Amino acid sequence: MKRVLVAGATGYLGRFVVKELKSRGYFVRALSRASGKLDGLSPAPDEVAVGEVTRPETLEGICDSIDVVFSSVGITRQKDGLTFKDVDYQGNKNLLDAAKRAGVKKFIYVSVVDGPQLRHLDIVRAHEDFVDKLRESGLEHTVVRATGFFSDMGEIYQMAQKGRVYLFGSGDSRCNPIHGADLAARCADAIEDNESEVVVGGPETMTWRKIAKVAFAAQSKPAKLTSVPLWVMSLVISVTRLFSRHNAELVAFFTAMATRDVVGPAFGKHTLAEHYRSLEAAR
């Protein structure tokens, strides 16, 4: 039985990965910043290790007796003044260093579709700089490039809830985001696969305009859409950068992803309409 360390276990994807690995019979050690954050997760991980990837001294022994490290570690909202470079790059590098010291056989990391073409964005550059280090490490590895999470689609649902969805540009770019449970299954497959890179998306490809309409339909509301010109988004990013580079880079990232086709090989069974209906039912 292989032993897997899941870093990012308290996040959207990480929780699904813990469940998926346990269902396949793997021993799972979950890394968390604080004890208790995984309480109530079923099935529970076999062990919970407390540590912070940005503080390498807390990672001593974290990978001992571990065969595979899985990491979906990253930040969106800024905490404690940490940057994308601090967490997405350096935090994962600290974890990689701990894995190498412990003799871990494989490292699986979740990055961004089209990452090499988007290095001008801070968040993507941090991801891709770590991918470079992972490739140089000598460890067997898999980089999983997901088209987008259903959790990210929650922003569209929330705008629809308020009565209007604002689209970046025309809204005609296409994507096929993936549910966390489906992506977790593909990540678990990577433990046994020999692929060094996997691109994966969900079972449905839609335009952002269609995604917005699905969000309205789940709430039985008429669709009200407004397209925001890209020059306006450029202005928003510039003004936001005066106060917060971190937030400006997030807006720039989401604008970039919403104005290009982000489509990967279809995988899984969960649909966005089902996801939105579950959000509506939980209200």
Coordinates of C-alpha atoms in Angstrom, one line a residue:
M1 CA 0.0 0.0 0.0
K2 CA 1.5 3.3 -1.1
R3 CA 1.7 6.1 1.4
V4 CA 0.7 9.6 0.2
L5 CA 1.2 13.0 1.7
V6 CA -1.5 15.5 0.6
A7 CA -0.4 19.1 0.9
G8 CA -3.2 21.6 0.5
A9 CA -5.6 19.1 2.2
T10 CA -7.8 21.8 3.6
G11 CA -8.5 23.4 0.3
Y12 CA -11.2 22.8 -2.3
L13 CA -9.3 20.2 -4.3
G14 CA -7.3 18.8 -1.4
R15 CA -10.3 17.6 0.5
F16 CA -11.6 15.7 -2.6
V17 CA -8.1 14.2 -3.1
V18 CA -8.0 12.9 0.5
K19 CA -11.4 11.2 0.0
E20 CA -10.4 9.7 -3.4
L21 CA -7.1 8.3 -2.2
K22 CA -8.8 6.8 0.9
S23 CA -11.4 5.2 -1.3
R24 CA -8.6 3.5 -3.3
G25 CA -7.0 2.1 -0.3
Y26 CA -3.9 4.4 0.0
F27 CA -2.5 5.5 3.3
V28 CA -3.0 9.3 3.5
R29 CA -1.1 11.8 5.6
A30 CA -2.8 15.2 5.3
L31 CA -0.7 18.4 5.8
S32 CA -2.6 21.2 7.6
R33 CA -1.6 24.6 8.9
A34 CA -3.6 23.9 12.1
S35 CA -5.0 20.8 13.8
G36 CA -8.8 20.4 13.6
K37 CA -9.1 21.9 10.1
L38 CA -9.9 18.5 8.7
D39 CA -12.4 17.5 11.4
G40 CA -15.5 16.0 9.9
L41 CA -13.9 14.9 6.7
S42 CA -15.1 11.4 5.8
P43 CA -13.3 9.2 5.2
A44 CA -10.7 10.8 7.5
P45 CA -7.0 10.8 6.6
D46 CA -4.9 8.2 8.4
E47 CA -2.7 10.9 9.9
V48 CA -2.8 14.7 10.1
A49 CA 0.5 16.5 10.2
V50 CA 0.7 20.1 11.2
G51 CA 3.1 22.4 9.4
E52 CA 3.4 25.5 7.1
V53 CA 5.0 25.2 3.8
T54 CA 6.3 28.7 4.1
R55 CA 8.2 27.8 7.3
P56 CA 10.6 24.9 6.3
E57 CA 11.5 24.2 9.9
T58 CA 7.9 23.0 10.5
L59 CA 8.3 20.4 7.7
E60 CA 11.0 18.3 9.3
G61 CA 10.1 14.7 9.0
I62 CA 6.8 15.5 7.2
C63 CA 7.7 13.2 4.3
D64 CA 9.3 10.4 6.3
S65 CA 8.0 7.0 5.1
I66 CA 6.0 8.7 2.3
D67 CA 6.1 7.3 -1.3
V68 CA 4.2 10.1 -3.1
V69 CA 3.7 13.8 -2.4
F70 CA 0.6 15.5 -3.8
S71 CA 0.4 19.3 -3.7
S72 CA -2.3 21.8 -4.6
V73 CA -0.8 24.4 -2.3
G74 CA -1.4 28.0 -3.3
I75 CA -3.0 31.2 -2.3
T76 CA -5.7 33.5 -3.7
R77 CA -6.6 35.8 -0.9
Q78 CA -3.5 37.4 0.6
K79 CA -2.7 36.3 4.2
D80 CA 0.0 37.5 6.5
G81 CA 1.5 39.6 3.7
L82 CA 2.5 36.5 1.8
T83 CA 2.9 36.7 -2.0
F84 CA 2.3 34.2 -4.8
K85 CA 6.1 33.7 -4.9
D86 CA 6.2 33.0 -1.1
V87 CA 3.5 30.3 -1.2
D88 CA 3.0 29.0 -4.7
Y89 CA 6.7 28.9 -5.5
Q90 CA 8.8 28.9 -2.3
G91 CA 6.3 27.0 -0.2
N92 CA 6.1 24.2 -2.7
K93 CA 9.9 24.2 -3.1
N94 CA 10.3 23.8 0.6
L95 CA 8.0 20.8 0.4
L96 CA 10.0 19.4 -2.6
D97 CA 13.2 19.8 -0.6
A98 CA 11.6 17.9 2.3
A99 CA 10.5 15.2 -0.2
K100 CA 13.9 14.8 -1.6
R101 CA 15.5 14.5 1.8
A102 CA 13.1 11.8 2.7
G103 CA 13.5 9.7 -0.4
V104 CA 10.0 10.3 -1.8
K105 CA 9.6 8.5 -5.1
K106 CA 7.1 10.8 -6.9
F107 CA 5.7 14.4 -6.6
I108 CA 2.3 15.4 -8.1
Y109 CA 1.6 19.1 -8.5
V110 CA -1.4 21.0 -9.8
S111 CA -0.6 24.0 -12.0
V112 CA -2.4 26.0 -14.7
V113 CA -3.4 25.2 -18.3
D114 CA -1.2 27.2 -20.7
G115 CA 1.1 28.2 -17.9
P116 CA 4.2 28.6 -20.0
Q117 CA 2.3 31.2 -22.1
L118 CA 1.1 33.2 -19.1
R119 CA 4.3 33.7 -17.2
H120 CA 3.8 37.5 -17.3
L121 CA 1.2 37.0 -14.6
D122 CA 2.5 36.8 -11.1
I123 CA 0.4 33.9 -10.0
V124 CA 1.3 31.8 -13.1
R125 CA 5.0 32.7 -12.9
A126 CA 5.1 31.4 -9.3
H127 CA 3.5 28.1 -10.4
E128 CA 5.7 27.7 -13.5
D129 CA 8.9 28.6 -11.6
F130 CA 8.1 25.7 -9.3
V131 CA 7.4 23.4 -12.2
D132 CA 10.9 24.2 -13.5
K133 CA 12.4 23.2 -10.1
L134 CA 10.3 20.0 -10.0
R135 CA 11.6 19.0 -13.5
E136 CA 15.1 19.7 -12.3
S137 CA 14.7 17.7 -9.1
G138 CA 15.3 14.3 -10.6
L139 CA 12.1 13.0 -8.9
E140 CA 9.5 11.2 -10.9
H141 CA 6.7 13.7 -11.2
T142 CA 3.4 14.6 -12.8
V143 CA 2.2 18.2 -13.4
V144 CA -1.6 18.2 -13.6
R145 CA -2.9 21.2 -15.5
A146 CA -6.6 21.8 -14.8
T147 CA -8.8 24.1 -16.9
G148 CA -10.5 25.5 -13.8
F149 CA -12.3 24.4 -10.7
F150 CA -16.0 24.4 -10.1
S151 CA -15.3 26.4 -7.0
D152 CA -14.1 29.2 -9.2
M153 CA -17.4 29.1 -11.0
G154 CA -19.0 30.1 -7.7
E155 CA -18.3 33.7 -8.5
I156 CA -20.6 33.5 -11.5
Y157 CA -23.3 31.9 -9.3
Q158 CA -23.0 34.7 -6.7
M159 CA -23.3 37.4 -9.4
A160 CA -26.4 35.7 -10.7
Q161 CA -27.8 35.6 -7.2
K162 CA -27.4 39.4 -7.1
G163 CA -29.3 39.7 -10.4
R164 CA -26.6 40.4 -13.0
V165 CA -23.5 38.7 -14.3
Y166 CA -20.6 40.8 -15.6
L167 CA -18.5 39.1 -18.3
F168 CA -14.9 40.1 -19.3
G169 CA -15.0 41.0 -22.9
S170 CA -17.5 39.3 -25.2
G171 CA -18.0 36.3 -23.0
D172 CA -17.6 34.0 -26.0
S173 CA -14.4 32.3 -25.0
R174 CA -14.8 28.7 -24.1
C175 CA -13.8 26.6 -21.1
N176 CA -14.6 23.2 -19.5
P177 CA -14.1 23.6 -15.8
I178 CA -13.9 20.4 -13.7
H179 CA -15.5 19.4 -10.4
G180 CA -13.2 18.7 -7.5
A181 CA -14.2 15.1 -7.2
D182 CA -13.5 14.4 -10.9
L183 CA -10.2 16.2 -10.8
A184 CA -9.2 14.3 -7.6
A185 CA -9.8 11.1 -9.5
R186 CA -7.5 12.2 -12.3
C187 CA -4.9 13.3 -9.8
A188 CA -5.1 9.9 -8.1
D189 CA -4.7 8.2 -11.5
A190 CA -1.4 10.0 -11.8
I191 CA 0.1 8.1 -8.9
E192 CA 0.3 5.0 -11.0
D193 CA 0.6 6.6 -14.5
N194 CA 3.9 7.5 -16.1
E195 CA 2.9 10.8 -17.6
S196 CA 5.0 13.8 -16.6
E197 CA 2.2 16.2 -17.6
V198 CA -1.6 15.9 -17.7
V199 CA -4.1 18.4 -19.1
V200 CA -7.6 17.8 -17.9
G201 CA -11.0 19.5 -18.0
G202 CA -14.6 18.6 -17.2
P203 CA -17.1 16.9 -19.4
E204 CA -18.8 20.0 -20.8
T205 CA -17.3 22.9 -22.9
M206 CA -19.2 26.1 -22.7
T207 CA -18.7 29.8 -23.3
W208 CA -18.7 32.1 -20.3
R209 CA -22.0 33.5 -21.6
K210 CA -23.5 30.0 -21.4
I211 CA -22.1 29.4 -18.0
A212 CA -23.8 32.6 -16.7
K213 CA -27.1 31.5 -18.2
V214 CA -26.7 28.1 -16.5
A215 CA -26.2 29.9 -13.2
F216 CA -29.4 32.0 -13.7
A217 CA -31.4 28.9 -14.7
A218 CA -30.3 27.1 -11.5
Q219 CA -31.9 30.0 -9.6
S220 CA -35.0 30.3 -11.8
K221 CA -34.0 33.8 -12.7
P222 CA -34.0 35.6 -16.1
A223 CA -30.5 36.0 -17.4
K224 CA -29.1 39.5 -17.2
L225 CA -25.6 39.8 -18.7
T226 CA -23.3 42.8 -19.2
S227 CA -20.0 42.6 -21.2
V228 CA -17.2 44.7 -19.7
P229 CA -14.8 46.0 -22.4
L230 CA -11.3 44.9 -22.0
W231 CA -10.0 48.5 -21.9
V232 CA -12.2 48.9 -18.8
M233 CA -10.6 45.8 -17.2
S234 CA -7.1 47.1 -18.0
L235 CA -8.1 50.4 -16.2
V236 CA -9.4 48.4 -13.2
I237 CA -6.2 46.4 -13.0
S238 CA -4.1 49.5 -13.2
V239 CA -6.0 51.3 -10.5
T240 CA -6.2 48.2 -8.2
R241 CA -2.4 47.9 -8.5
L242 CA -2.0 51.3 -6.9
F243 CA -3.4 49.8 -3.7
S244 CA -2.7 46.1 -3.9
R245 CA -0.4 44.3 -6.5
H246 CA -1.7 41.0 -5.2
N247 CA -5.4 41.8 -5.9
A248 CA -4.5 43.4 -9.2
E249 CA -2.7 40.3 -10.3
L250 CA -5.7 38.2 -9.4
V251 CA -8.0 40.4 -11.6
A252 CA -5.4 40.2 -14.4
F253 CA -5.3 36.4 -14.1
F254 CA -9.1 35.9 -14.2
T255 CA -9.4 38.4 -17.0
A256 CA -6.7 36.4 -19.0
M257 CA -8.4 33.1 -18.4
A258 CA -11.9 34.4 -19.2
T259 CA -10.8 35.9 -22.6
R260 CA -9.0 32.9 -24.1
D261 CA -10.2 29.3 -24.8
V262 CA -9.2 27.1 -21.8
V263 CA -10.2 23.7 -22.9
G264 CA -8.6 20.4 -21.9
P265 CA -9.4 16.7 -22.6
A266 CA -12.9 15.9 -21.2
F267 CA -12.9 13.9 -18.0
G268 CA -15.4 13.1 -15.3
K269 CA -19.2 13.1 -15.0
H270 CA -20.2 16.1 -12.8
T271 CA -21.9 18.9 -14.7
L272 CA -21.9 22.6 -13.9
A273 CA -25.7 22.7 -13.9
E274 CA -25.8 20.0 -11.2
H275 CA -23.2 22.0 -9.2
Y276 CA -25.2 25.2 -9.4
R277 CA -28.4 23.3 -8.4
S278 CA -26.6 21.9 -5.4
L279 CA -25.5 25.4 -4.4
E280 CA -29.1 26.6 -4.7
A281 CA -30.4 23.7 -2.6
A282 CA -27.9 24.4 0.1
R283 CA -29.1 28.0 0.5

